Short mmCIF file of C-alpha atoms and ligand atoms in Angstrom, two decimals:
data_model
loop_
_atom_site.label_atom_id
_atom_site.label_comp_id
_atom_site.label_asym_id
_atom_site.label_seq_id
_atom_site.Cartn_x
_atom_site.Cartn_y
_atom_site.Cartn_z
CA MET A 176 0.23 0.03 0.01
CA VAL A 177 1.49 3.25 -0.79
CA THR A 178 1.95 5.86 2.09
CA ARG A 179 -1.02 7.87 3.17
CA ALA A 180 -0.16 9.20 6.42
CA ASP A 181 3.23 10.13 8.33
CA ILE A 182 1.09 10.64 11.32
CA GLY A 183 -1.20 8.67 13.08
CA VAL A 184 -3.74 10.11 16.25
CA ILE A 185 -5.19 7.73 18.49
CA GLY A 186 -7.58 9.85 20.56
CA GLY A 187 -11.50 10.11 21.33
CA SER A 188 -14.52 10.83 18.81
CA GLY A 189 -13.81 14.53 19.51
CA PHE A 190 -10.91 14.91 17.34
CA TYR A 191 -12.67 13.85 13.81
CA SER A 192 -13.03 17.48 13.11
CA LEU A 193 -9.17 17.68 13.42
CA LEU A 194 -8.52 16.75 9.49
CA ASP A 195 -8.88 18.54 6.24
CA ASP A 196 -10.29 16.63 3.59
CA ALA A 197 -10.57 13.97 5.30
CA GLU A 198 -11.18 10.85 3.72
CA GLU A 199 -12.24 7.11 5.22
CA ILE A 200 -10.30 3.67 5.07
CA GLU A 201 -12.22 0.76 5.88
CA LEU A 202 -9.06 -1.80 6.33
CA THR A 203 -8.01 -4.95 8.40
CA THR A 204 -4.89 -6.29 9.66
CA PRO A 205 -4.11 -9.79 10.68
CA TYR A 206 -5.17 -8.96 13.92
CA GLY A 207 -8.75 -8.25 12.76
CA PRO A 208 -10.14 -4.77 11.65
CA PRO A 209 -9.01 -1.78 14.06
CA SER A 210 -11.39 -0.01 16.36
CA ASP A 211 -13.42 1.78 13.51
CA ILE A 212 -13.06 3.42 10.19
CA VAL A 213 -9.36 5.35 9.77
CA THR A 214 -9.72 8.93 8.63
CA VAL A 215 -6.92 10.08 6.90
CA GLY A 216 -6.70 13.58 5.69
CA HIS A 217 -4.22 16.96 6.63
CA ILE A 218 -3.47 19.11 9.27
CA GLY A 219 -1.54 21.87 7.81
CA SER A 220 0.87 20.26 5.39
CA ARG A 221 1.07 16.96 7.36
CA SER A 222 -0.92 13.96 6.30
CA VAL A 223 -2.54 12.47 8.89
CA ALA A 224 -4.30 9.24 10.02
CA PHE A 225 -6.92 9.14 12.81
CA ILE A 226 -8.25 6.31 14.74
CA PRO A 227 -11.21 6.49 17.29
CA ARG A 228 -9.59 4.79 20.51
CA HIS A 229 -12.88 3.36 21.40
CA GLY A 230 -14.36 3.31 18.13
CA ARG A 231 -17.98 4.77 17.17
CA GLY A 232 -19.97 5.43 20.10
CA HIS A 233 -17.32 4.43 22.70
CA ARG A 234 -18.18 0.75 21.93
CA PHE A 235 -14.60 -0.56 23.13
CA PRO A 236 -14.49 -0.57 26.83
CA PRO A 237 -10.29 0.00 27.68
CA HIS A 238 -9.39 -3.73 27.99
CA ARG A 239 -11.75 -4.74 24.67
CA ILE A 240 -9.66 -1.88 22.37
CA PRO A 241 -8.33 -3.94 19.58
CA TYR A 242 -4.81 -2.43 20.26
CA ARG A 243 -2.48 -4.99 18.02
CA ALA A 244 -4.80 -4.26 14.99
CA ASN A 245 -4.62 -0.12 15.45
CA LEU A 246 -1.52 0.18 15.52
CA TRP A 247 -0.62 -2.42 12.29
CA ALA A 248 -2.98 -0.46 10.54
CA LEU A 249 -1.47 3.09 11.09
CA ARG A 250 2.07 1.58 10.04
CA LYS A 251 0.46 -0.09 7.17
CA LEU A 252 -0.78 3.80 5.93
CA GLY A 253 2.79 4.91 6.11
CA VAL A 254 2.77 6.20 9.99
CA ARG A 255 5.75 6.51 11.82
CA GLN A 256 4.93 8.82 14.65
CA VAL A 257 2.09 8.46 16.75
CA LEU A 258 0.04 11.12 18.89
CA ALA A 259 -1.90 9.79 21.90
CA PRO A 260 -4.39 11.54 23.39
CA SER A 261 -6.22 10.26 26.45
CA ALA A 262 -8.15 11.36 29.78
CA VAL A 263 -6.01 10.36 33.19
CA GLY A 264 -6.38 10.33 36.95
CA SER A 265 -3.93 12.38 39.26
CA LEU A 266 -1.93 10.70 41.97
CA ARG A 267 -0.74 13.94 42.69
CA ALA A 268 -2.47 16.34 44.99
CA GLU A 269 -0.47 19.38 42.72
CA TYR A 270 -1.91 18.33 39.25
CA GLY A 271 -5.55 19.22 39.44
CA PRO A 272 -8.07 19.09 36.48
CA GLY A 273 -7.07 20.82 33.46
CA ALA A 274 -3.15 19.51 33.83
CA LEU A 275 -1.63 18.20 30.64
CA VAL A 276 0.98 15.43 31.25
CA VAL A 277 3.69 14.02 29.16
CA PRO A 278 4.91 11.22 30.62
CA ASP A 279 8.42 9.53 30.71
CA GLN A 280 7.80 6.59 31.88
CA LEU A 281 5.35 4.05 32.63
CA VAL A 282 4.15 0.88 35.01
CA ASP A 283 1.93 -1.84 33.16
CA ARG A 284 -0.63 -3.34 35.68
CA THR A 285 -2.79 -4.86 32.89
CA SER A 286 -3.36 -7.95 32.71
CA GLY A 287 -4.50 -10.54 29.89
CA ARG A 288 -4.31 -8.14 26.94
CA ALA A 289 -2.52 -9.07 24.06
CA GLN A 290 0.45 -7.02 24.50
CA THR A 291 3.15 -8.40 21.77
CA TYR A 292 3.27 -8.69 18.08
CA TYR A 293 5.97 -10.98 18.57
CA ASP A 294 3.71 -14.26 19.48
CA GLU A 295 4.99 -17.00 17.69
CA ASP A 296 7.71 -18.36 15.79
CA GLY A 297 10.74 -17.43 18.27
CA ALA A 298 11.51 -15.17 20.85
CA VAL A 299 11.88 -11.18 20.12
CA HIS A 300 12.55 -9.05 23.13
CA VAL A 301 12.41 -5.33 22.23
CA SER A 302 14.06 -2.70 24.49
CA PHE A 303 11.49 -0.43 26.39
CA ALA A 304 13.40 1.05 29.03
CA ASP A 305 12.57 4.06 28.00
CA PRO A 306 8.84 4.12 26.44
CA TYR A 307 8.30 7.43 24.93
CA CYS A 308 9.72 9.07 21.82
CA PRO A 309 11.95 12.03 22.80
CA SER A 310 11.40 13.96 20.00
CA GLY A 311 7.50 13.65 20.61
CA ARG A 312 7.77 14.57 24.09
CA ALA A 313 9.63 17.82 23.68
CA VAL A 314 7.31 18.87 20.96
CA ALA A 315 4.28 18.26 23.12
CA VAL A 316 5.75 19.87 26.06
CA GLU A 317 6.66 22.83 24.34
CA LYS A 318 2.95 22.64 22.49
CA ALA A 319 1.22 22.61 25.59
CA ARG A 320 3.19 25.25 27.36
CA THR A 321 3.05 27.93 24.71
CA GLY A 322 -0.92 27.33 24.67
CA GLY A 323 -0.86 27.80 28.20
CA TRP A 324 -1.33 24.34 29.61
CA GLU A 325 -0.29 23.82 33.58
CA THR A 326 2.17 21.47 31.56
CA VAL A 327 3.77 18.44 33.49
CA ASP A 328 7.44 17.61 31.42
CA GLY A 329 7.62 13.57 32.67
CA GLY A 330 6.18 11.62 35.07
CA THR A 331 5.08 8.06 35.40
CA LEU A 332 1.57 6.83 33.81
CA VAL A 333 0.37 3.50 35.71
CA VAL A 334 -2.17 1.70 33.39
CA ILE A 335 -4.80 -0.23 34.92
CA GLU A 336 -6.79 -3.16 33.54
CA GLY A 337 -10.05 -1.37 34.35
CA PRO A 338 -12.59 -1.26 33.23
CA ARG A 339 -13.14 -0.14 37.22
CA PHE A 340 -11.56 2.70 38.66
CA SER A 341 -8.87 2.09 41.60
CA THR A 342 -9.77 1.34 44.97
CA ARG A 343 -8.34 3.91 47.28
CA ALA A 344 -5.67 1.53 48.59
CA GLU A 345 -4.39 0.73 45.22
CA SER A 346 -4.13 4.45 44.12
CA GLN A 347 -2.60 5.43 47.39
CA TRP A 348 0.19 2.73 46.62
CA PHE A 349 0.45 4.11 43.36
CA ALA A 350 1.21 7.50 44.71
CA GLY A 351 3.60 6.15 47.10
CA ASN A 352 5.63 4.71 44.43
CA GLY A 353 6.12 7.86 43.28
CA TRP A 354 3.76 7.61 40.03
CA SER A 355 2.02 10.36 38.81
CA ILE A 356 -1.01 9.42 36.89
CA VAL A 357 -3.21 6.48 35.91
CA GLY A 358 -5.12 5.24 33.17
CA MET A 359 -6.86 2.54 31.21
CA THR A 360 -5.13 2.81 28.18
CA GLY A 361 -1.60 3.56 27.29
CA PHE A 362 -0.59 -0.16 27.56
CA PRO A 363 -0.40 -2.06 25.51
CA GLU A 364 -0.55 1.18 22.78
CA ALA A 365 3.22 2.33 23.54
CA ILE A 366 5.03 -1.35 23.57
CA LEU A 367 2.89 -2.00 20.42
CA ALA A 368 3.98 1.44 18.77
CA ARG A 369 7.60 0.37 19.92
CA GLU A 370 7.72 -3.05 18.14
CA LEU A 371 6.56 -1.64 15.14
CA ALA A 372 9.46 1.14 15.50
CA LEU A 373 6.98 3.63 15.79
CA CYS A 374 7.56 6.99 17.79
CA TYR A 375 4.35 7.15 20.18
CA THR A 376 3.74 10.14 22.88
CA SER A 377 1.36 10.29 25.32
CA LEU A 378 -0.70 13.72 26.17
CA SER A 379 -2.32 12.73 29.33
CA LEU A 380 -5.08 15.40 30.61
CA VAL A 381 -5.83 14.93 34.21
CA THR A 382 -9.44 14.86 34.61
CA ASP A 383 -9.72 14.31 38.15
CA HIS A 384 -7.82 13.19 41.43
CA ASP A 385 -7.53 9.51 41.47
CA ALA A 386 -9.40 7.99 44.56
CA GLY A 387 -6.56 7.76 47.20
CA VAL A 388 -5.63 11.68 46.59
CA GLU A 389 -9.11 12.93 47.74
CA ALA A 390 -12.11 12.45 50.02
CA GLY A 391 -15.28 11.63 48.91
CA GLN A 392 -16.59 9.18 46.58
CA GLY A 393 -13.74 8.90 44.40
CA VAL A 394 -13.93 9.28 40.49
CA THR A 395 -17.05 8.87 38.64
CA HIS A 396 -17.51 8.08 35.05
CA ASP A 397 -19.72 10.99 34.57
CA GLU A 398 -17.39 12.93 35.89
CA VAL A 399 -14.42 11.99 33.37
CA LEU A 400 -16.71 12.51 30.35
CA LYS A 401 -17.80 15.62 31.57
CA PHE A 402 -14.48 17.14 31.83
CA PHE A 403 -13.00 15.59 28.71
CA ALA A 404 -16.01 16.84 26.55
CA GLN A 405 -15.18 20.55 28.00
CA ASN A 406 -11.58 20.21 27.53
CA VAL A 407 -12.14 18.75 23.72
CA THR A 408 -11.70 22.17 21.72
CA ARG A 409 -8.39 22.83 23.81
CA MET A 410 -7.12 19.26 23.43
CA ARG A 411 -7.80 19.29 19.80
CA THR A 412 -5.81 22.88 19.36
CA LEU A 413 -2.75 21.13 21.11
CA VAL A 414 -2.61 18.00 18.87
CA SER A 415 -2.99 19.72 16.02
CA GLU A 416 0.02 22.16 16.44
CA ALA A 417 1.80 19.11 17.99
CA VAL A 418 1.50 17.38 14.42
CA GLN A 419 2.59 20.42 12.55
CA ALA A 420 5.88 20.60 14.66
CA LEU A 421 6.73 16.93 14.42
CA PRO A 422 10.21 16.29 12.98
CA GLU A 423 9.77 15.61 9.01
CA GLU A 424 12.92 13.64 9.15
CA ARG A 425 13.39 11.22 12.62
CA THR A 426 16.25 11.26 14.73
CA CYS A 427 15.24 9.94 17.84
CA PRO A 428 15.82 6.04 18.63
CA CYS A 429 12.23 5.05 18.14
CA GLY A 430 12.92 3.87 14.54
CA THR A 431 15.88 1.35 15.36
CA ALA A 432 13.91 -0.30 18.05
CA LEU A 433 14.37 -3.56 16.15
CA ASP A 434 17.98 -3.19 14.67
CA GLY A 435 19.90 -5.74 15.15
CA ILE A 436 16.96 -7.81 16.03
CA GLU A 437 16.99 -11.17 14.27
CA SER A 438 13.21 -12.12 13.00
CA SER A 439 11.31 -13.85 10.95
CA TYR A 440 8.16 -11.37 11.12
CA GLU A 441 7.84 -8.87 8.51
CA LEU A 442 6.57 -5.20 9.15
CA PRO A 443 3.87 -3.96 7.57
ZN1 LIG B 787 10.63 8.68 18.11
#
């Protein structure tokens, strides 16, 4: 397939209106269809493919999202850099709703999700010490700051299995380990991007304080959705500016993630 897009965005349905001259592409992968039809178009001079992470009508809960198909589909369309906006809970009193965290580390607390493309036919071990793209992170932090966001450069995202939220004890345990934010979709997205030698950058919007940080009832889904909806326009602007500021040529290590690895697997 010819290259249709350089940059991928995986995010909420509020991002559909990001793209000019949008065209819908229905495609499938060895891992089944992605969350939804992929929309390809432009933001300024950059070609972008967009996948709504949860599908139309939010039909996939976090643990059922076809992560492997989503990343594979993007790579197949020519994408090499991925921006991943998402909603997260804050584990720290000082990062309140509306803060934008660009994490530099990740802890996987999911279970049972398909998290590799190298599932049979020999062992392949990809380095994941630094799970995020340094170039993408720098762009996201700069654009968030100039856009007036309360911006947090770095921090650890702990990804829980969901779909339930954390208990108070879990939340306090995460915070006690020094972790910053908690979400449900950042893994296996990040490792699958790495296995495909893609750049991957998380733009994590804090929608609430997690259960252990505050008294009261803890997080509710309604609160999260309401807050995210209120911030969708701001997030769209941020993603649009970050897309246009990503480097045309990659100089980060992400593209060489598979160099020196012997494998019979072929990337799309
Ligand atoms: Zn990179």
